[in-house]
Coordinates of N, CA and C in Angstrom, one line a residue:
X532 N 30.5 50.3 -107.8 CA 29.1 50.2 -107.4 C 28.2 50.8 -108.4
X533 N 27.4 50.1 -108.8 CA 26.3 50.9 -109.6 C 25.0 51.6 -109.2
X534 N 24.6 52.7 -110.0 CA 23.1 53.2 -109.5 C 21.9 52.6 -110.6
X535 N 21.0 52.5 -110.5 CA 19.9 52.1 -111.3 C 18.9 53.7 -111.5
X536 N 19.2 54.1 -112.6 CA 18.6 55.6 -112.8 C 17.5 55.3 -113.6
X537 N 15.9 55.6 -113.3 CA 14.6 55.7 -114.0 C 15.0 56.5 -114.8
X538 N 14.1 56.5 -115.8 CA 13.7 57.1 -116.7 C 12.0 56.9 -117.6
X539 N 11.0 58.0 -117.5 CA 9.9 57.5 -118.2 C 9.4 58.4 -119.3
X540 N 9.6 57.6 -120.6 CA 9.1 58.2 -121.6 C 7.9 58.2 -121.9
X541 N 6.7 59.1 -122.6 CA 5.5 59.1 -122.5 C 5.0 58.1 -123.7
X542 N 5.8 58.5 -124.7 CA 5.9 58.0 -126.0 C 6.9 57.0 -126.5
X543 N 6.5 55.9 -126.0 CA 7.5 54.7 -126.2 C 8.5 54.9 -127.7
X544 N 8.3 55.7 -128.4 CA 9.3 55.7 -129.7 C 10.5 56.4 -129.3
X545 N 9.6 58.0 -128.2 CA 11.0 58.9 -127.8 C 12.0 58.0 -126.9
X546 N 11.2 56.7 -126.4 CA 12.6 56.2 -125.2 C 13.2 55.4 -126.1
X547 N 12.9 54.8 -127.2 CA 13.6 54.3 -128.0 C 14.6 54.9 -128.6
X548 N 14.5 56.0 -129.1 CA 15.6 57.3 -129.6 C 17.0 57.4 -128.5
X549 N 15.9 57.6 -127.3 CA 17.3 58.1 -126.0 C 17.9 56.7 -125.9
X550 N 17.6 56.0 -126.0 CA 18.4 54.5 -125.9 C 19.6 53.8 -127.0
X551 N 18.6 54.0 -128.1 CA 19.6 54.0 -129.7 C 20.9 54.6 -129.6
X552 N 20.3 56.0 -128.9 CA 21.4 57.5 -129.2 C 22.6 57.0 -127.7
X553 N 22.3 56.8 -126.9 CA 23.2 56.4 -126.0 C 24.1 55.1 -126.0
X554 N 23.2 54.2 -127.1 CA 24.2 52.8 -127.7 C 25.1 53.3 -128.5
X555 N 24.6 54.5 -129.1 CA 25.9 54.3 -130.1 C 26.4 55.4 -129.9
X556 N 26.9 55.8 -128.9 CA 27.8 57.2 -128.1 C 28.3 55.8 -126.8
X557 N 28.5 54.8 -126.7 CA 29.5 53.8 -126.8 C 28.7 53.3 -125.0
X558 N 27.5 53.3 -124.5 CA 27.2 53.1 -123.7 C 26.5 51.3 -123.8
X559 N 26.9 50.2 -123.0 CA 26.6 49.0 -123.1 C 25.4 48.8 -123.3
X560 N 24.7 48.2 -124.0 CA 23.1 47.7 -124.3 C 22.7 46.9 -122.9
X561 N 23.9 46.0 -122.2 CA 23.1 45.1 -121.0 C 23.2 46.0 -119.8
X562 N 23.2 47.2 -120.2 CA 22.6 48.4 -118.6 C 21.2 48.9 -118.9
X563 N 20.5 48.4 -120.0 CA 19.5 49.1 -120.0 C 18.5 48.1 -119.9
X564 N 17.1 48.6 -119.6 CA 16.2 47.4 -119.4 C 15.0 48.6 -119.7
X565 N 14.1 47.7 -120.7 CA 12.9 48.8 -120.8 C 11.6 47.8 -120.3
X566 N 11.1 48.8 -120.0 CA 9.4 47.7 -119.2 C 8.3 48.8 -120.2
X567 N 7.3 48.1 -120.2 CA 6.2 49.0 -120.6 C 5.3 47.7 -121.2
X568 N 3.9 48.5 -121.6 CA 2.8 47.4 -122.5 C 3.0 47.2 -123.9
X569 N 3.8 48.2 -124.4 CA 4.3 48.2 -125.9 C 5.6 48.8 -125.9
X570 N 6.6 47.8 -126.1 CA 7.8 47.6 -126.0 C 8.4 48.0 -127.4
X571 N 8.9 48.7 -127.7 CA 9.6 49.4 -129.3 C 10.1 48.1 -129.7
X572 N 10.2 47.8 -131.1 CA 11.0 46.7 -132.1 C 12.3 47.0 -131.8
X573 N 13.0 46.0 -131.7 CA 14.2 46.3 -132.4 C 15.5 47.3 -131.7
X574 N 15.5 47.0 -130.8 CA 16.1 47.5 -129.0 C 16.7 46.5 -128.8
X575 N 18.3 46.5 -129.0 CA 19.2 45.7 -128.3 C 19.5 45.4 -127.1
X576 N 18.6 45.5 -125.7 CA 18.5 45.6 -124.8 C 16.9 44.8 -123.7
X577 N 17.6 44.7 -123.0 CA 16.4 43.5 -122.1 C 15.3 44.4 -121.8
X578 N 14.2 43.5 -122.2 CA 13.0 44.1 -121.8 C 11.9 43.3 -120.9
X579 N 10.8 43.8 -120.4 CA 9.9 43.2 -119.8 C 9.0 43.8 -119.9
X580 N 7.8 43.6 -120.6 CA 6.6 43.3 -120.5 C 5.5 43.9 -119.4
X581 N 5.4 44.8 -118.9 CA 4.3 45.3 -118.3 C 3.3 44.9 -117.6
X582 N 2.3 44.4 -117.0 CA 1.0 43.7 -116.9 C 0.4 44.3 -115.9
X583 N -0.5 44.7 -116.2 CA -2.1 44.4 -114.8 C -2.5 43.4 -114.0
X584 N -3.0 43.4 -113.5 CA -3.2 41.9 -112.1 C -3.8 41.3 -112.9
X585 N -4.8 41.7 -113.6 CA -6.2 41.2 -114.2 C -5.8 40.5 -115.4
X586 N -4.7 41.0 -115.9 CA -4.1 40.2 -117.4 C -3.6 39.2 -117.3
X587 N -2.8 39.5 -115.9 CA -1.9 38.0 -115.1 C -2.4 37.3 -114.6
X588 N -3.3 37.4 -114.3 CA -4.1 36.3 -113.3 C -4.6 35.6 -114.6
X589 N -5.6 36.0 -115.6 CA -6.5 35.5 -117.1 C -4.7 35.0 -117.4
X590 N -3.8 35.1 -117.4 CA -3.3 34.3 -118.3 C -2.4 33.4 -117.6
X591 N -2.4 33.2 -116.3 CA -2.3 32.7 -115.0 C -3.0 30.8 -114.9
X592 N -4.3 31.3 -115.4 CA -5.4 30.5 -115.1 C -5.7 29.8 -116.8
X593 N -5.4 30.6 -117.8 CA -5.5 29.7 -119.0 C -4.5 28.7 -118.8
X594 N -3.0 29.2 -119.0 CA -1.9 28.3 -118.6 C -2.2 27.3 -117.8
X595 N -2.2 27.6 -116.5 CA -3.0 26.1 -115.6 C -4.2 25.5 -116.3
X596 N -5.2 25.8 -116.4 CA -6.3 24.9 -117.0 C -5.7 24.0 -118.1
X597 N -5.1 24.6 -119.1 CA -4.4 24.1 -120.3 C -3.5 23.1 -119.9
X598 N -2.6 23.5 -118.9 CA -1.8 22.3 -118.4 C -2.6 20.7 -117.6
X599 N -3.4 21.5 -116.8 CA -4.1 20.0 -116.2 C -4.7 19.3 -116.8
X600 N -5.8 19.9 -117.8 CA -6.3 18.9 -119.2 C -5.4 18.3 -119.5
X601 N -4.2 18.8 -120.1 CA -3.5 18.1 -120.4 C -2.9 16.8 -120.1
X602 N -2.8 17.2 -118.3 CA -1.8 15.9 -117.5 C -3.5 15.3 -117.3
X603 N -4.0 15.7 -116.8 CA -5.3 15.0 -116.7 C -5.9 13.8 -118.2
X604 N -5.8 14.2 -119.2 CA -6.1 14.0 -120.7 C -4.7 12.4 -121.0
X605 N -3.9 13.0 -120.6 CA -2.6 12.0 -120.9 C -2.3 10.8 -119.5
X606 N -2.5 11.5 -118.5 CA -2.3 10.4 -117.7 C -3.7 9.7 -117.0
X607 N -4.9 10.6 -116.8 CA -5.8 9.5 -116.3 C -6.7 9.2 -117.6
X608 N -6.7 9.7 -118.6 CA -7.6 9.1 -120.0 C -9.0 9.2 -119.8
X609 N -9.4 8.2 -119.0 CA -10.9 7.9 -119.2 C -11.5 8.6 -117.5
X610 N -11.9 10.2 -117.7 CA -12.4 10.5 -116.5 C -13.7 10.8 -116.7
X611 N -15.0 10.9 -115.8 CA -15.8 11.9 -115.8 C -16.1 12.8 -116.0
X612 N -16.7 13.5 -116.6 CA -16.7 15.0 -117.6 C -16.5 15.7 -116.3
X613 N -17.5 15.4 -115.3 CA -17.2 16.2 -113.7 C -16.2 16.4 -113.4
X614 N -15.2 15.0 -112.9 CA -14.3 14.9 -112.8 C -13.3 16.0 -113.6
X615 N -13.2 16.2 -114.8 CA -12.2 16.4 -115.4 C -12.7 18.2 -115.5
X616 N -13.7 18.6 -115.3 CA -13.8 20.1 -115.3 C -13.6 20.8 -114.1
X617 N -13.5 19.6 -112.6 CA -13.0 19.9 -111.1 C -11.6 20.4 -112.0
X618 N -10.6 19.4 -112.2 CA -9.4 19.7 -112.0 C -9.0 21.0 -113.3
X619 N -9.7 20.7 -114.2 CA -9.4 22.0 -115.0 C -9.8 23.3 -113.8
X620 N -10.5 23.4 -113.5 CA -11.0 24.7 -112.4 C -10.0 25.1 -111.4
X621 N -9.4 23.6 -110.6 CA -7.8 23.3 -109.6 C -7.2 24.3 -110.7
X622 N -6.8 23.6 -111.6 CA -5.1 24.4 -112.0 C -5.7 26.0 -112.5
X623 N -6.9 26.2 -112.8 CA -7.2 27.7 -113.3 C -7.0 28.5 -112.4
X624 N -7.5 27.8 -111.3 CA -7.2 28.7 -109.8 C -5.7 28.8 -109.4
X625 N -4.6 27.7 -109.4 CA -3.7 27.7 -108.9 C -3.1 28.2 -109.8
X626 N -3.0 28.2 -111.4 CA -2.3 28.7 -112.5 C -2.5 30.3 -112.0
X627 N -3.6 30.8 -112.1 CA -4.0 32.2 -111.7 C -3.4 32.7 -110.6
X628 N -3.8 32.0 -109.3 CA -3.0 32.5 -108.1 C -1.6 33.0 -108.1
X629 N -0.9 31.9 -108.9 CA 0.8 31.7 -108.9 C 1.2 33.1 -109.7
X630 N 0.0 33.1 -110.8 CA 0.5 34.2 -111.7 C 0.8 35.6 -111.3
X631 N -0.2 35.7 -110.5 CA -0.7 37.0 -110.0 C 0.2 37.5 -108.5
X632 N 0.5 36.1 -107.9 CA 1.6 36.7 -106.7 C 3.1 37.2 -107.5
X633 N 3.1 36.3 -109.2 CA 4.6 36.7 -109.3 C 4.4 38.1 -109.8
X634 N 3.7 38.4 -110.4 CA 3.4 39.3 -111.7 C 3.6 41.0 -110.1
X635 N 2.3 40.7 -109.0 CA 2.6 41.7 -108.1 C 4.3 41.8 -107.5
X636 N 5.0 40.6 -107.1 CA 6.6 40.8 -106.6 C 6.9 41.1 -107.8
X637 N 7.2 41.3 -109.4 CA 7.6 41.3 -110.5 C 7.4 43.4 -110.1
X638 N 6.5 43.4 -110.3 CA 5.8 44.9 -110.5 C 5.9 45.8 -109.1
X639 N 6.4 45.3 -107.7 CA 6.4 46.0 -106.8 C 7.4 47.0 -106.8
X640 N 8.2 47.4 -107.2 CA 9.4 48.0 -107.3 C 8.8 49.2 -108.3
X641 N 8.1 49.1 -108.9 CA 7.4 49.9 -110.1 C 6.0 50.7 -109.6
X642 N 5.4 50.2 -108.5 CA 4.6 50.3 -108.0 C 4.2 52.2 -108.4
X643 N 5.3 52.8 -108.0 CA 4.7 54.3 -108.3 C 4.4 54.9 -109.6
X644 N 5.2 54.0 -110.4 CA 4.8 54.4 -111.9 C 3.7 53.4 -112.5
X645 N 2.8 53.0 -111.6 CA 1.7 52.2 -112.1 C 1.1 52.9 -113.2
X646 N 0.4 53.9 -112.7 CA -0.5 54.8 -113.5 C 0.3 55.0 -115.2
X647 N 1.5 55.4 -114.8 CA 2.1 55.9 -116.0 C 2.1 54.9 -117.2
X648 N 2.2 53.5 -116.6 CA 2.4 52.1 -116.8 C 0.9 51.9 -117.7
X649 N 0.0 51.5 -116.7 CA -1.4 51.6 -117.4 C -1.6 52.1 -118.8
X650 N -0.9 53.9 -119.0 CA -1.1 55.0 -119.5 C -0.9 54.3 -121.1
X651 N 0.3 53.0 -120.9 CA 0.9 53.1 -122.3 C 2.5 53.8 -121.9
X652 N 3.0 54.1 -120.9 CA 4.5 55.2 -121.1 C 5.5 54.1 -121.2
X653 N 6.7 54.2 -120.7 CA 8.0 53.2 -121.3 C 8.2 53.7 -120.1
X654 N 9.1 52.3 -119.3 CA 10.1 53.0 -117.9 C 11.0 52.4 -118.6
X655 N 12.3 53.1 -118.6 CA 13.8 53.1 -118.8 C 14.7 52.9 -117.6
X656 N 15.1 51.7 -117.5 CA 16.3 51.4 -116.0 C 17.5 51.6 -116.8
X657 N 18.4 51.9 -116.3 CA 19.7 52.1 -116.8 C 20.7 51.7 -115.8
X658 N 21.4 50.8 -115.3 CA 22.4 50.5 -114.3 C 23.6 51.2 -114.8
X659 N 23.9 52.0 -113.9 CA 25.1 52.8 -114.6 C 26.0 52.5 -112.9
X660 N 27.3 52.5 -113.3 CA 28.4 53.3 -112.2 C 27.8 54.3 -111.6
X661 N 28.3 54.4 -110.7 CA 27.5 55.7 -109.7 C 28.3 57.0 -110.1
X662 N 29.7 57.0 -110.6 CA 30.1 58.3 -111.4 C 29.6 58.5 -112.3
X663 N 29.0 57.6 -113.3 CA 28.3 57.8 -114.7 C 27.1 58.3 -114.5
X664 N 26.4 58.0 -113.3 CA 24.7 58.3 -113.2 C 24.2 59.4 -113.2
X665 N 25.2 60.7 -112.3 CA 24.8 62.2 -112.8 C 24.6 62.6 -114.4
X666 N 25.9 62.2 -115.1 CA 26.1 63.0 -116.5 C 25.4 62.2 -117.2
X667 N 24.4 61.0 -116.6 CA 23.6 60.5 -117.9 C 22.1 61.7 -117.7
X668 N 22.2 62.1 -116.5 CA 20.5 62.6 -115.9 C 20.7 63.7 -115.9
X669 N 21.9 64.3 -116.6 CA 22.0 65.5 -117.3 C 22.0 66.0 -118.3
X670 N 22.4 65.1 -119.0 CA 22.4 64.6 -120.2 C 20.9 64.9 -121.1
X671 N 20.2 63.6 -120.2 CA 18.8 63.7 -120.8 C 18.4 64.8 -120.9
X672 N 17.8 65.5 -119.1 CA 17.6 66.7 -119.2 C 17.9 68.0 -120.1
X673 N 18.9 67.8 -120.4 CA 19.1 68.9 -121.4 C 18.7 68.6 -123.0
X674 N 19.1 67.0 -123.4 CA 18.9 67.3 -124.6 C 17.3 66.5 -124.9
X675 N 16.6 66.2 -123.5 CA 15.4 65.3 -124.3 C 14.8 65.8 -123.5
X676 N 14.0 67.2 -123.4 CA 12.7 67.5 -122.5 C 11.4 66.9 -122.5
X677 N 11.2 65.9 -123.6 CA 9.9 65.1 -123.8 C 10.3 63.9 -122.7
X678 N 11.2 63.1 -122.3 CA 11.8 62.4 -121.2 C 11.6 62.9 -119.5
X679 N 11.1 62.0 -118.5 CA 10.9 62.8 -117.6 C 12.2 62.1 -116.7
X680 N 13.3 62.6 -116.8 CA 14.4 61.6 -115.5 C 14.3 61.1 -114.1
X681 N 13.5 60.6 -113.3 CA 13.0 60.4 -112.3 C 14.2 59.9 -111.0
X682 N 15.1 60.0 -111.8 CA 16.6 59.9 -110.8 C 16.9 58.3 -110.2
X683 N 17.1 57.8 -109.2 CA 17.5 56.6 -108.6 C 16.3 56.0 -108.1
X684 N 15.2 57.2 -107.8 CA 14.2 56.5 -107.2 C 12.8 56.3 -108.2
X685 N 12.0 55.0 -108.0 CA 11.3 55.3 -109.3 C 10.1 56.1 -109.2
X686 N 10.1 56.3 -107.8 CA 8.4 57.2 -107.3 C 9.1 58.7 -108.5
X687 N 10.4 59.0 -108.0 CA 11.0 60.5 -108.6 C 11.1 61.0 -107.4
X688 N 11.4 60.9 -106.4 CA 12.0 62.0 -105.7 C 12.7 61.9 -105.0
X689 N 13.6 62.6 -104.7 CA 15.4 62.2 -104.1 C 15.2 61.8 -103.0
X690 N 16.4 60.6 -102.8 CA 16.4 59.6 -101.4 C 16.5 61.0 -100.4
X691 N 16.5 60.1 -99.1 CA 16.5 61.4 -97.3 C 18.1 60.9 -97.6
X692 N 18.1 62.1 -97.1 CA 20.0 62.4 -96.8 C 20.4 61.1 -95.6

């Protein structure tokens, strides 16, 4: 069984360090997953991208508009300028809507580290074995006090017994 242990660094280079240094002290690259707005180069390891509502929805609604021109432009050809800026508006709205429900289910699990998120910080998931999960969050603790370990849970504070 595995645990999923947070980890948030302030300074996206330091979570890069703790990640490097734990690849090559023989720990698998596909347990780790980094999220943040600026994601380090060059991290053997899955990452995702960060976003605000407001970025996801604008890029939500370019994607749809851009799409319906398109199907609109290719398959009915000769429309009414009216016509054709109704449906560019359809897909900006429905591109946008779609964006922004996934982007919130995408980001609800993260929810407490919004702020940090915003800030520019790096969240670090780590799926480890549930025997491995203490001595990695001891680990840190001791040797990376710029790292804040936030344990299993991502708000940071220990599950109710």
């Amino acid at each position: 069984m595995t645990t999923r242990i947070y980890i948030r660094a302030r300074d996206p280079q330091n979570g890069r360090r703790l990640v490097e240094e734990l690849i090559a002290d023989g720990i698998d690259p596909g347990v780790f997953t980094l999220i943040g707005k600026q994601i380090p180069d060059g991290v053997p390891v899955h990452t995702r991208r960060w976003r605000d509502d407001s970025s996801a929805a604008l890029r939500g609604a370019l994607v749809g508009s851009a799409l319906m021109l398109a199907i609109s432009l290719l398959l009915l050809q000769a429309l009414p300028p009216f016509a054709l800026l109704t449906l560019i508006a359809i897909g900006a709205v429905i591109g946008g809507g779609w964006w922004l429900r996934r982007n919130r289910s995408a980001n609800l699990p993260l929810s407490a580290q919004q702020e940090a998120l915003e800030d520019g910080e790096l969240l670090i998931l780590a799926d480890l074995p549930e025997v491995e999960a203490p001595g990695l969050e001891e680990r840190v603790n001791q040797r990376h006090p710029e790292l804040l370990v936030l344990g299993p849970d991502a708000g940071g504070s220990p599950p109710f017994p």
